[in-house]
Coordinates of C-alpha atoms in Angstrom, one line a residue:
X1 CA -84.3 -217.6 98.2
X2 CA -82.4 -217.7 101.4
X3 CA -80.0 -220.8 101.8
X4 CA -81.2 -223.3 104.4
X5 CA -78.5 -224.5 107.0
X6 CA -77.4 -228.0 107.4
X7 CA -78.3 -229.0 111.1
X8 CA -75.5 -229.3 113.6
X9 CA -75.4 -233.3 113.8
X10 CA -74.1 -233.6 117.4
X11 CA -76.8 -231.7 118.9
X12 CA -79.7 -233.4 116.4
X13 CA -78.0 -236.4 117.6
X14 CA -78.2 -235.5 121.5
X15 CA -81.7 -233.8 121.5
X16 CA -83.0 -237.1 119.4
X17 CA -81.6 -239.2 122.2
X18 CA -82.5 -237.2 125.3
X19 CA -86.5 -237.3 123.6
X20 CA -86.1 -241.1 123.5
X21 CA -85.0 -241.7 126.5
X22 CA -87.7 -239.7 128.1
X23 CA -90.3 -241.3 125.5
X24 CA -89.0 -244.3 126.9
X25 CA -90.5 -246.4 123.7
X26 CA -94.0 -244.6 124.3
X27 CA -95.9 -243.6 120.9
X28 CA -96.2 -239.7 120.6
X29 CA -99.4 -238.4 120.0
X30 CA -100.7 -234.6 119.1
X31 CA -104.1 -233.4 119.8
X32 CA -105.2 -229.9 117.8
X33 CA -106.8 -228.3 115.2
X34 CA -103.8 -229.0 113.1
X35 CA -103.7 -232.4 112.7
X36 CA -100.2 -232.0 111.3
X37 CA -98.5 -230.2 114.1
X38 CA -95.4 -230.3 114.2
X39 CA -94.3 -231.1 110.7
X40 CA -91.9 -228.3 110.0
X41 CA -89.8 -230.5 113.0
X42 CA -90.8 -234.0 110.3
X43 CA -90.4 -233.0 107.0
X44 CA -88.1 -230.5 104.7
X45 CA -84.6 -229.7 104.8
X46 CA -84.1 -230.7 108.2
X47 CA -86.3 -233.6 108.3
X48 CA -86.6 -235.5 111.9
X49 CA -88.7 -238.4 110.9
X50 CA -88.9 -239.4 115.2
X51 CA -91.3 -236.8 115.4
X52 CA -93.6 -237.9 113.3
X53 CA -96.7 -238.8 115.6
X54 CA -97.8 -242.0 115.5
X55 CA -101.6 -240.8 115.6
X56 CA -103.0 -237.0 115.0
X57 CA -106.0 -236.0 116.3
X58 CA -107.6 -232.7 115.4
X59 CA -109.8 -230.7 113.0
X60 CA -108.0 -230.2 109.2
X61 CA -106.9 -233.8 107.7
X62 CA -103.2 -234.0 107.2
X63 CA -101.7 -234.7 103.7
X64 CA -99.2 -236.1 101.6
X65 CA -96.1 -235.4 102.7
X66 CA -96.6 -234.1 106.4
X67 CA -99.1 -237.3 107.2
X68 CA -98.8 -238.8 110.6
X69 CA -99.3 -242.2 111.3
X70 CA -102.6 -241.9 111.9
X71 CA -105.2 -239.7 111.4
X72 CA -108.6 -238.7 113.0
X73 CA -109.9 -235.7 111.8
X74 CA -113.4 -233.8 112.3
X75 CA -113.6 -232.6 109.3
X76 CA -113.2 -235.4 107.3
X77 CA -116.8 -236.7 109.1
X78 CA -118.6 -233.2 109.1
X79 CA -117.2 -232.0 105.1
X80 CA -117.7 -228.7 107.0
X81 CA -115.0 -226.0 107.9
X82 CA -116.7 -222.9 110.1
X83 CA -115.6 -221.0 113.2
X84 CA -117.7 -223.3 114.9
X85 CA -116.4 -226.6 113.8
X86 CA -112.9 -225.6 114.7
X87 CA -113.9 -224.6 117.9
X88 CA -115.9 -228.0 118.3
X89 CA -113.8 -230.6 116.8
X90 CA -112.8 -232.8 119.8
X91 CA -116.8 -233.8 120.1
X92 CA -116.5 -234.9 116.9
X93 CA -113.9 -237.7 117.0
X94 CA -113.3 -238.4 120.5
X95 CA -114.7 -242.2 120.2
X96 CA -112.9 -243.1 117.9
X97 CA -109.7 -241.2 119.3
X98 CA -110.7 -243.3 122.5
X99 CA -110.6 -246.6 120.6
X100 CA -107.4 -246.0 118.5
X101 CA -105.3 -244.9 121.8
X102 CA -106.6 -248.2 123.7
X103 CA -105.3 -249.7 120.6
X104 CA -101.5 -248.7 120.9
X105 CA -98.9 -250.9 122.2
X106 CA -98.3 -248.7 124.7
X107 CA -99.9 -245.6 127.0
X108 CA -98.8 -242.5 124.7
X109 CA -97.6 -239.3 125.4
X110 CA -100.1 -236.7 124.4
X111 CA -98.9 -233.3 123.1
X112 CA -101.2 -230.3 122.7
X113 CA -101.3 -226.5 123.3
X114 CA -103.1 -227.0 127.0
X115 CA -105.2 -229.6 128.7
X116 CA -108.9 -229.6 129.2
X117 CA -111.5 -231.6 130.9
X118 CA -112.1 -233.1 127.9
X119 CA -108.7 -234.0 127.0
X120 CA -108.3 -235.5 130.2
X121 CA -111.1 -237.8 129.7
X122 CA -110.1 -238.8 126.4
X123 CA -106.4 -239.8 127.6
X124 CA -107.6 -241.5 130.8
X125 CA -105.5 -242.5 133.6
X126 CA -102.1 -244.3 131.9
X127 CA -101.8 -241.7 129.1
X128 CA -99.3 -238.5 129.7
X129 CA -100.3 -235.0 128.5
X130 CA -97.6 -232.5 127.9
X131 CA -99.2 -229.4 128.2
X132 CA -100.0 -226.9 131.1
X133 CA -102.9 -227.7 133.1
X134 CA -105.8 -225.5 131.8
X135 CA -106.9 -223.9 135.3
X136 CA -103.3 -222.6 135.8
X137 CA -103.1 -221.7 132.1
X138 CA -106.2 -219.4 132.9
X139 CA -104.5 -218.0 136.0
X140 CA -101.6 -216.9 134.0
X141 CA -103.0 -215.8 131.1
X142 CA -106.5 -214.0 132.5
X143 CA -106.1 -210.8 130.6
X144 CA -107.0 -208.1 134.3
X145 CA -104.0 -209.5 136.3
X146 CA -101.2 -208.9 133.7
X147 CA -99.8 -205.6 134.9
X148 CA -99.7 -207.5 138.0
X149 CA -98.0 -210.6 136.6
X150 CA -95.7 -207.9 135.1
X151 CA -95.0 -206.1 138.6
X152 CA -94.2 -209.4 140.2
X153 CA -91.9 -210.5 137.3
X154 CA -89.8 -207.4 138.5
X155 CA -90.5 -206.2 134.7
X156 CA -89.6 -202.7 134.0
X157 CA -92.4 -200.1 134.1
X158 CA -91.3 -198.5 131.3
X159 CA -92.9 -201.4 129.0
X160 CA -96.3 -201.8 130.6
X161 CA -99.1 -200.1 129.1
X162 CA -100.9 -197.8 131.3
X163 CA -104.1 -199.9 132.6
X164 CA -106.8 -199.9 135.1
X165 CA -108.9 -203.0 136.3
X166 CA -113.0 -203.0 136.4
X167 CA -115.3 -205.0 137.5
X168 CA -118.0 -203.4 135.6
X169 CA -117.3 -200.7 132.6
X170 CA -117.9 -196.7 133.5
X171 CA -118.4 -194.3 130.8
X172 CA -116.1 -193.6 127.6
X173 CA -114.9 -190.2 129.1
X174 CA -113.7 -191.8 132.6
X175 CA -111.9 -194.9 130.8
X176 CA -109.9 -191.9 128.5
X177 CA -109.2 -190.1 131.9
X178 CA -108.0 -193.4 133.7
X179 CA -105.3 -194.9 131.1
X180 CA -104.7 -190.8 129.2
X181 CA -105.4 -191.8 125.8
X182 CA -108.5 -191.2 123.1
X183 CA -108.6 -194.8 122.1
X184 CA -108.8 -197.6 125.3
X185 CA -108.3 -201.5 124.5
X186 CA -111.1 -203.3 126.8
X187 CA -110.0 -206.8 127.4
X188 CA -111.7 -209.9 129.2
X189 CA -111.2 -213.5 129.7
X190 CA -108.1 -215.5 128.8
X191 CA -108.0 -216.1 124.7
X192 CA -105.1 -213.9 122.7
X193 CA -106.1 -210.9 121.7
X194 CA -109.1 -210.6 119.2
X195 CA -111.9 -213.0 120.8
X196 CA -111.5 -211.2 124.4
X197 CA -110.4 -208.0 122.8
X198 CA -112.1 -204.6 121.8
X199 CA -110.5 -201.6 120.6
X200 CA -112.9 -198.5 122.0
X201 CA -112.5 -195.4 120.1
X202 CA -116.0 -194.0 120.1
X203 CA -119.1 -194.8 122.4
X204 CA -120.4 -197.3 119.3
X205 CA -117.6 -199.3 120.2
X206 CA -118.5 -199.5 123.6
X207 CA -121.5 -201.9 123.5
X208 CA -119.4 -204.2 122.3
X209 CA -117.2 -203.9 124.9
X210 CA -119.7 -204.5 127.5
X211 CA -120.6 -207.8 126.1
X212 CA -117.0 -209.2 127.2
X213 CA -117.6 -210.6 130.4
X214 CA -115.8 -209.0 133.0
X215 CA -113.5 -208.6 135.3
X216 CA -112.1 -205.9 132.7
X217 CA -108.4 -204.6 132.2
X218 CA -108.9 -201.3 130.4
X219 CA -105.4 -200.3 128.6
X220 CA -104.4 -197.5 126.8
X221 CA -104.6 -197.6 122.8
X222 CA -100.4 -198.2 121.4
X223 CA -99.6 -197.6 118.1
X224 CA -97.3 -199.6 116.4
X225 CA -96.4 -203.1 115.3
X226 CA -97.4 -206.2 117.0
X227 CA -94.3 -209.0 118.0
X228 CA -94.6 -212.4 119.1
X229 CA -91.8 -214.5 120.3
X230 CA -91.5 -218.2 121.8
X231 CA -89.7 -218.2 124.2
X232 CA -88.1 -221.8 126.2
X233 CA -87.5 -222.1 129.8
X234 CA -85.4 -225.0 130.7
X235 CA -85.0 -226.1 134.5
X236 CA -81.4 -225.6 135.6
X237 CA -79.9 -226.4 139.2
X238 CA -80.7 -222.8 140.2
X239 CA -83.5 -221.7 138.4
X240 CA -84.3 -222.3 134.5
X241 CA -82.1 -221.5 131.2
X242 CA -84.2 -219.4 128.8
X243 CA -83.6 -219.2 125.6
X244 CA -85.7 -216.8 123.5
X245 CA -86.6 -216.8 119.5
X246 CA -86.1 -214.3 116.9
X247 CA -89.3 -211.8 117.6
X248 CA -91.8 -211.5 115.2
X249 CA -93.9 -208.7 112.7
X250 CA -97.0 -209.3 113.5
X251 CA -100.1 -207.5 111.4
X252 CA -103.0 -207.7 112.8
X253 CA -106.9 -206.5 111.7
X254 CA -105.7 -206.5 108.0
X255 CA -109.1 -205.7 106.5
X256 CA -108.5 -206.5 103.1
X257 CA -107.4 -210.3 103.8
X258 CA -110.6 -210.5 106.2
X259 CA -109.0 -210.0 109.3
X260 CA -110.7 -208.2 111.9
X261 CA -109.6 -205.6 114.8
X262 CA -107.4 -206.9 116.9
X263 CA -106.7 -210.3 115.3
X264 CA -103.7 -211.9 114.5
X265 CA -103.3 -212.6 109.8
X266 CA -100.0 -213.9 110.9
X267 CA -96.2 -213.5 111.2
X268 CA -93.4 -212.4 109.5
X269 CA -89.3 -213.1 111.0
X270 CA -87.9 -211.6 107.4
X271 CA -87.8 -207.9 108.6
X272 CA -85.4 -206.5 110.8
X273 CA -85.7 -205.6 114.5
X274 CA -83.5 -203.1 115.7
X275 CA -80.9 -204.3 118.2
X276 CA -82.4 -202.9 121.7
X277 CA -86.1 -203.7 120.4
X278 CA -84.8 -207.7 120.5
X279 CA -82.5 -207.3 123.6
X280 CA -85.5 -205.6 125.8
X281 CA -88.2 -208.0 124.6
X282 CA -86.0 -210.7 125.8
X283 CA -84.4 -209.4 129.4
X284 CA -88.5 -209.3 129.6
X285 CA -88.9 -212.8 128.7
X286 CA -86.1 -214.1 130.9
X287 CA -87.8 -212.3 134.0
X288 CA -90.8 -213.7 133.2
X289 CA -89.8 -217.6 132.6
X290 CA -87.6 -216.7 136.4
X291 CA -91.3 -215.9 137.8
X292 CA -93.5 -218.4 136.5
X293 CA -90.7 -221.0 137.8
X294 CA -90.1 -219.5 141.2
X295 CA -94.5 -219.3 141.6
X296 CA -95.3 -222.0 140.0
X297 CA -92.6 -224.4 139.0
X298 CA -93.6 -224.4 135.4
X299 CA -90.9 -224.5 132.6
X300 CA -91.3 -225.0 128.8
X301 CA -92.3 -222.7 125.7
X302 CA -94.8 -220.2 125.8
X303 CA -95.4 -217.2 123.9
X304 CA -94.9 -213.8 124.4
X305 CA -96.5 -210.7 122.6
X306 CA -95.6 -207.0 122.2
X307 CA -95.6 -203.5 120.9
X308 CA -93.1 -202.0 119.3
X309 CA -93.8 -198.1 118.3
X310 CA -92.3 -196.2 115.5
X311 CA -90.1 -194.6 118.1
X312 CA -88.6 -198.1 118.6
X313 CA -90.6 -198.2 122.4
X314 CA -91.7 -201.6 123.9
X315 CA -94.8 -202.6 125.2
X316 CA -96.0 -206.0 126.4
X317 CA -99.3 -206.6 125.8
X318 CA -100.0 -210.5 126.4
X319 CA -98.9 -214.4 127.6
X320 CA -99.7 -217.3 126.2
X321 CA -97.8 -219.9 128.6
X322 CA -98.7 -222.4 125.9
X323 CA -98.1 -223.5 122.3
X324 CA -99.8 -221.0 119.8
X325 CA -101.1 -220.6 116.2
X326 CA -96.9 -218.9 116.0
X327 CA -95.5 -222.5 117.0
X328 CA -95.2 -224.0 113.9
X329 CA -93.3 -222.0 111.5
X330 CA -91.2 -220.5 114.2
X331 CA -89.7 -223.3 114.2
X332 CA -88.0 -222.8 111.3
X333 CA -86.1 -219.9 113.2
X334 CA -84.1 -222.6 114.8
X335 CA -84.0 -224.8 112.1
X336 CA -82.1 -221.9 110.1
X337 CA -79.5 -221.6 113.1
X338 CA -78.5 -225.1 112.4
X339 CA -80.5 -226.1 116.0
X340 CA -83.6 -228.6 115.8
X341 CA -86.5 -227.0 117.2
X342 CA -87.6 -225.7 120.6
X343 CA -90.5 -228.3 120.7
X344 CA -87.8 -231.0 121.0
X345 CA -86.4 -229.8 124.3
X346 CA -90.3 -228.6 125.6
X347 CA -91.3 -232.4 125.5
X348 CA -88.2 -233.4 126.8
X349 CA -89.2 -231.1 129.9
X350 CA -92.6 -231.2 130.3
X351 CA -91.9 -235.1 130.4
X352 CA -88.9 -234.7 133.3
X353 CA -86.3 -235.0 131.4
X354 CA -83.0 -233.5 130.7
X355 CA -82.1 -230.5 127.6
X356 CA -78.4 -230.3 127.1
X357 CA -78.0 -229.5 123.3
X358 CA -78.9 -225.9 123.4
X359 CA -75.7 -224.6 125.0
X360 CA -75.6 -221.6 127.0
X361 CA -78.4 -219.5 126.8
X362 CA -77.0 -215.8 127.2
X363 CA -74.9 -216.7 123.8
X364 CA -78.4 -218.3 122.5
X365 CA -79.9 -215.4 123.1
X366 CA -77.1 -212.9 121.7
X367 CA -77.1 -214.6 118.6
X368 CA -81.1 -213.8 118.9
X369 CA -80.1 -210.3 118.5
X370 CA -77.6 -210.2 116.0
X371 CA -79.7 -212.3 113.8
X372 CA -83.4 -210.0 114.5
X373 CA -81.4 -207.4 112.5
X374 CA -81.1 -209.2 109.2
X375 CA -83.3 -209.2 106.6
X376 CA -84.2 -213.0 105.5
X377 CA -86.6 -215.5 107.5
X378 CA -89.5 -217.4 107.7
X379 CA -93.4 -216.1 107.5
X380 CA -96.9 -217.4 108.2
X381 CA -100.1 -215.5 106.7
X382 CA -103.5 -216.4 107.7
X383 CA -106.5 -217.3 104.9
X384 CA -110.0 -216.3 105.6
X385 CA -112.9 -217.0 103.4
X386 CA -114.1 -213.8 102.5
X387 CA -116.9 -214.7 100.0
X388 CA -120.3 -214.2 101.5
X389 CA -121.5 -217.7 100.7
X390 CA -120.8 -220.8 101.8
X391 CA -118.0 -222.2 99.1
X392 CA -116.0 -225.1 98.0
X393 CA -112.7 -225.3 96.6
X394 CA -112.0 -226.7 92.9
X395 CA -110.7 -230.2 92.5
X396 CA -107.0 -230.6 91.7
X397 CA -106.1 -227.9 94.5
X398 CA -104.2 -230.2 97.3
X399 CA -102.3 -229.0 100.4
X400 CA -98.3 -228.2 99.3
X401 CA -96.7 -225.7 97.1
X402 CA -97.7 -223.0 94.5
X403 CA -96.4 -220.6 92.2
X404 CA -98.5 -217.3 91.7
X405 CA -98.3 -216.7 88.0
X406 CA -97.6 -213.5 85.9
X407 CA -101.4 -214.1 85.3
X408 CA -102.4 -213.4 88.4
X409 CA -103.5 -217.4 89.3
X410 CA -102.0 -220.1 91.5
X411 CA -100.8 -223.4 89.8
X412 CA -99.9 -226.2 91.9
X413 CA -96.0 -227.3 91.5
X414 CA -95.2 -230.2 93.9
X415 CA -96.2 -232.0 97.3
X416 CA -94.8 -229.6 100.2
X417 CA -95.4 -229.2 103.4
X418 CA -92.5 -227.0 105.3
X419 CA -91.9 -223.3 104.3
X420 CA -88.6 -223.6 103.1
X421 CA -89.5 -225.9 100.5
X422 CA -91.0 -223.0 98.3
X423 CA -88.9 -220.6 96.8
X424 CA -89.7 -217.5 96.9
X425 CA -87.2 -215.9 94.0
X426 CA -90.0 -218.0 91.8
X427 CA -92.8 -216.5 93.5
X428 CA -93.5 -219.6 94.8
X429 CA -95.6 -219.9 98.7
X430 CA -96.8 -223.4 100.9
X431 CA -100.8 -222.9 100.7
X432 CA -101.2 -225.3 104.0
X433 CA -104.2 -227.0 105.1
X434 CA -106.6 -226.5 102.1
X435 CA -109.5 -227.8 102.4
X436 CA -110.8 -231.0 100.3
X437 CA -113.3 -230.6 96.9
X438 CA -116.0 -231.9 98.9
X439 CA -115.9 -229.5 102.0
X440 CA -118.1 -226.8 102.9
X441 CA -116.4 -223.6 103.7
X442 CA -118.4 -221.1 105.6
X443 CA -117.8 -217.3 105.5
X444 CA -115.1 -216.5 107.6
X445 CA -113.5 -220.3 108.2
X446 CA -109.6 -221.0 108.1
X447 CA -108.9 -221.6 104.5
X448 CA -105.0 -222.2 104.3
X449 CA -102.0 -220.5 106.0
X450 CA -99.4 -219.5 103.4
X451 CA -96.1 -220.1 104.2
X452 CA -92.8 -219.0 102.6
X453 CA -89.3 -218.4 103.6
X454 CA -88.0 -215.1 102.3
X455 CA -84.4 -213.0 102.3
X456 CA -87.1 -209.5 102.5
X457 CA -88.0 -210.2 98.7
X458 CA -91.6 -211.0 99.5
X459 CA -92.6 -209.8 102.7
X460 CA -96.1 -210.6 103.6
X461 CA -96.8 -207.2 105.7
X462 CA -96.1 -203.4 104.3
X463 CA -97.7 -202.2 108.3
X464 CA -99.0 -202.9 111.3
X465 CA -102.6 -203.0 109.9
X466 CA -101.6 -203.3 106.2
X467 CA -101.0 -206.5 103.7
X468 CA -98.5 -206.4 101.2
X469 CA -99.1 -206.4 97.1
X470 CA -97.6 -209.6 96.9
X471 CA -100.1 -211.1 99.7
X472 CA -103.1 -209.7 98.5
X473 CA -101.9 -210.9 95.1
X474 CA -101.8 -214.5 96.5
X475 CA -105.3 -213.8 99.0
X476 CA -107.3 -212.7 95.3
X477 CA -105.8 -216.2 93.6
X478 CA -106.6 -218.2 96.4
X479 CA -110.4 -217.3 96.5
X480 CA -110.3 -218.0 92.6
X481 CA -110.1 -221.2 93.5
X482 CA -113.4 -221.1 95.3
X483 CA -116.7 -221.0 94.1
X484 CA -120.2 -220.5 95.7
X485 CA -121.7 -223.8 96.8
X486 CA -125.3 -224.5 95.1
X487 CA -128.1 -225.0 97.6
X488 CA -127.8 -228.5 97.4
X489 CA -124.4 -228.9 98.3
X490 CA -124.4 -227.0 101.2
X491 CA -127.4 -229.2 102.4
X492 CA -125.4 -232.0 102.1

């Protein structure tokens, strides 16, 4: 197990105080599926007990130890987890949310991956919301103007993917011709890839394309391994400071954990990245934060994704100018450089106010490189249900950590709630955000992420598009704990 860092007091000291002063006494809120965002910043070994919001409103109930104040969760009113409960959660709570933030001694500040209508009407006129505006969260991140985002970032061509933009979508053979390879990626809207995404390689896949609605960006088909990286933009008297994390492994369509084409099953920092791989992604990223704050005067975290083939190219292939399903246990990336966490100085900006702790952010971001090419790190797998009936967990199977035994099952060992509180030399994993006794899980509904921190012993990936042993190991024990619901409880 890979030994975790003590934080650097005087700038845990600095960063709690410049978030005070801009919190100014105002109770923090968080509003998203998670109802426990932001507890790898309030529990574990490098504990910030200030972040701990003072109400959590979302989808999944929170638990024992990563519990915020309080708690308002959908599912805890529905006793139903499906891909459309986790899309539709705000409906569900949003009275009450009303009532309990009329109910705080003060207007609070509202943190969430990106405001909506919704949201807005929820936090009414005296609460803050730190979070991008939704419309110009759509303008960035609409999926047929990102070679042009790219071009006027001053990126280099050699990392964009060969493209074309349609209104409508031609014919298989003229959408090989246009982008020169066999297999096109058609994508649509302005979700991450897999919702808004479809990888053509034959004309079956192309009705499926044509359901997206368009305007289309058409890209040629790159092999290799997926990255993500967070990446902080910090306003400075002549620009912003950007400081970018440790890039990611990223698997994506793992069939045998349930995860289909295109979709993320998580992210692992334990491997390796060769020097250049890290340095381009982030000259990239630093172009990009210089852009969005010279069009639009925006600054914070957002996300950045890429391709990295075997022949150690780089591709970009997305933006998501906005926290992301990555967030949480990248974190930990900072936490292991002895640094609280970006998400300290991003509310600190997004509420005006100052980010000094950091340091200098060209030696942030060469220690980013010399670190992407150890082995050790943290790692985030996503949990489908893959049974084809609706199911419910066995009693005694809370949230925290687990140890997969030599027989092949998972036996609970302690609370838990950050990944460095497992250890992984004992085969030990954080099975986050289980699901009650009582709950209905649909097929194909969020289940748990499992969480570790690894020095390369248990990597969750062996590929791009592959899970490893140990992961499918854990996957197989985890649906153990399942079994089908009988017609009655699913009624209920």
């Amino acid at each position: 197990m890979m030994t975790f860092p003590c934080l650097d007091t005087g700038r845990l000291d600095a960063a709690a105080k410049e978030l005070q002063q801009v919190l100014a006494g105002r109770p923090l809120v968080t509003a998203g599926r998670f109802t426990t965002a932001l507890r790898t910043c309030y529990t574990g070994p490098a504990a910030l007990e200030s972040l701990r919001p003072a109400l959590s409103i979302g989808c999944y109930p929170a638990w024992t130890p990563a519990r915020p104040g309080v708690v308002l969760a959908a599912e805890d009113r529905t006793r139903v987890r499906s891909t459309p409960e986790r899309h539709g959660w705000l409906a569900r709570v949003r009275h009450d949310a009303a009532r309990h933030l009329l109910a705080l001694d003060q207007p609070p500040v509202i943190t969430a991956w990106h405001t909506t209508t919704h949201l807005r009407e929820l936090a009414g006129a005296h609460s803050t919301i730190t979070a991008i505006d939704g419309g110009l969260r759509d303008a960035i991140e609409a999926k047929h103007v990102f070679d042009d985002l790219l071009r006027a970032a001053g990126v280099p061509a050699s990392v964009r993917i060969p493209c074309v933009h349609a209104e409508r979508l031609p014919g298989l053979a003229e959408l090989r011709g246009a982008v020169g390879t066999t297999t096109v990626v058609v994508q649509a809207g302005v979700t991450s890839p897999g919702p808004g995404t479809v990888i053509v390689a034959g004309e079956d896949d192309l009705p499926r394309a044509a359901r997206l609605l368009g305007p289309y960006r058409v890209a040629a088909f790159v092999d290799g391994w997926s990255s993500s990286v967070t990446v902080l933009s910090v306003p400075a008297d002549n620009g912003v400071r950007v400081y970018v994390d440790r890039p990611s492994h990223t698997s994506a369509g793992v069939a045998e954990l349930g995860i289909g084409p295109a979709r993320s099953a998580g992210e692992d920092w334990s491997r390796p990245w060769p020097a250049g791989v890290s340095a381009l992604i982030i000259a990239c990223a630093e172009r990009i934060a210089d852009w969005a704050w010279r069009r639009y005067r925006i600054a914070g975290m957002f996300g950045l994704e890429a391709i990295v083939t075997p022949d150690e190219r780089v591709y970009l292939n997305a933006i998501n100018w906005r926290a992301q399903d990555t967030t949480e246990v990248s974190a930990v990336n900072q936490q292991l450089r002895g640094l609280p966490p970006f998400i300290l100085a991003h509310l600190a900006v997004m509420l005006g106010g100052q980010v000094t702790w950091l340091g200098d952010p060209d030696e942030f971001n060469q220690g980013t490189i010399a670190r992407s090419g150890r082995t050790g790190g943290p790692f985030s797998v996503k949990a489908r249900l893959t049974h084809r009936a609706p199911s419910r967990i066995d009693p005694g199977h809370p949230p925290g950590i687990y140890r997969l035994d030599r027989d092949g099952r998972l036996r609970h060992v302690r609370p838990g709630a950050h990944p460095a509180e497992a250890d992984s030399d004992r085969g030990e994993i954080l099975l986050a955000d289980l699901p009650g006794p009582d709950v209905v899980c649909r097929p194909g509904a969020e289940i748990a992420t499992i969480e570790g921190l690894t020095g390369g012993g248990h990597s969750p990936f062996d590929g791009p598009r592959s899970a490893s042993g140990f992961t499918v190991r854990v996957h197989t024990a985890l649906h153990r704990l399942f079994r089908p619901c009988s017609p009655a409880e699913e009624d209920h």
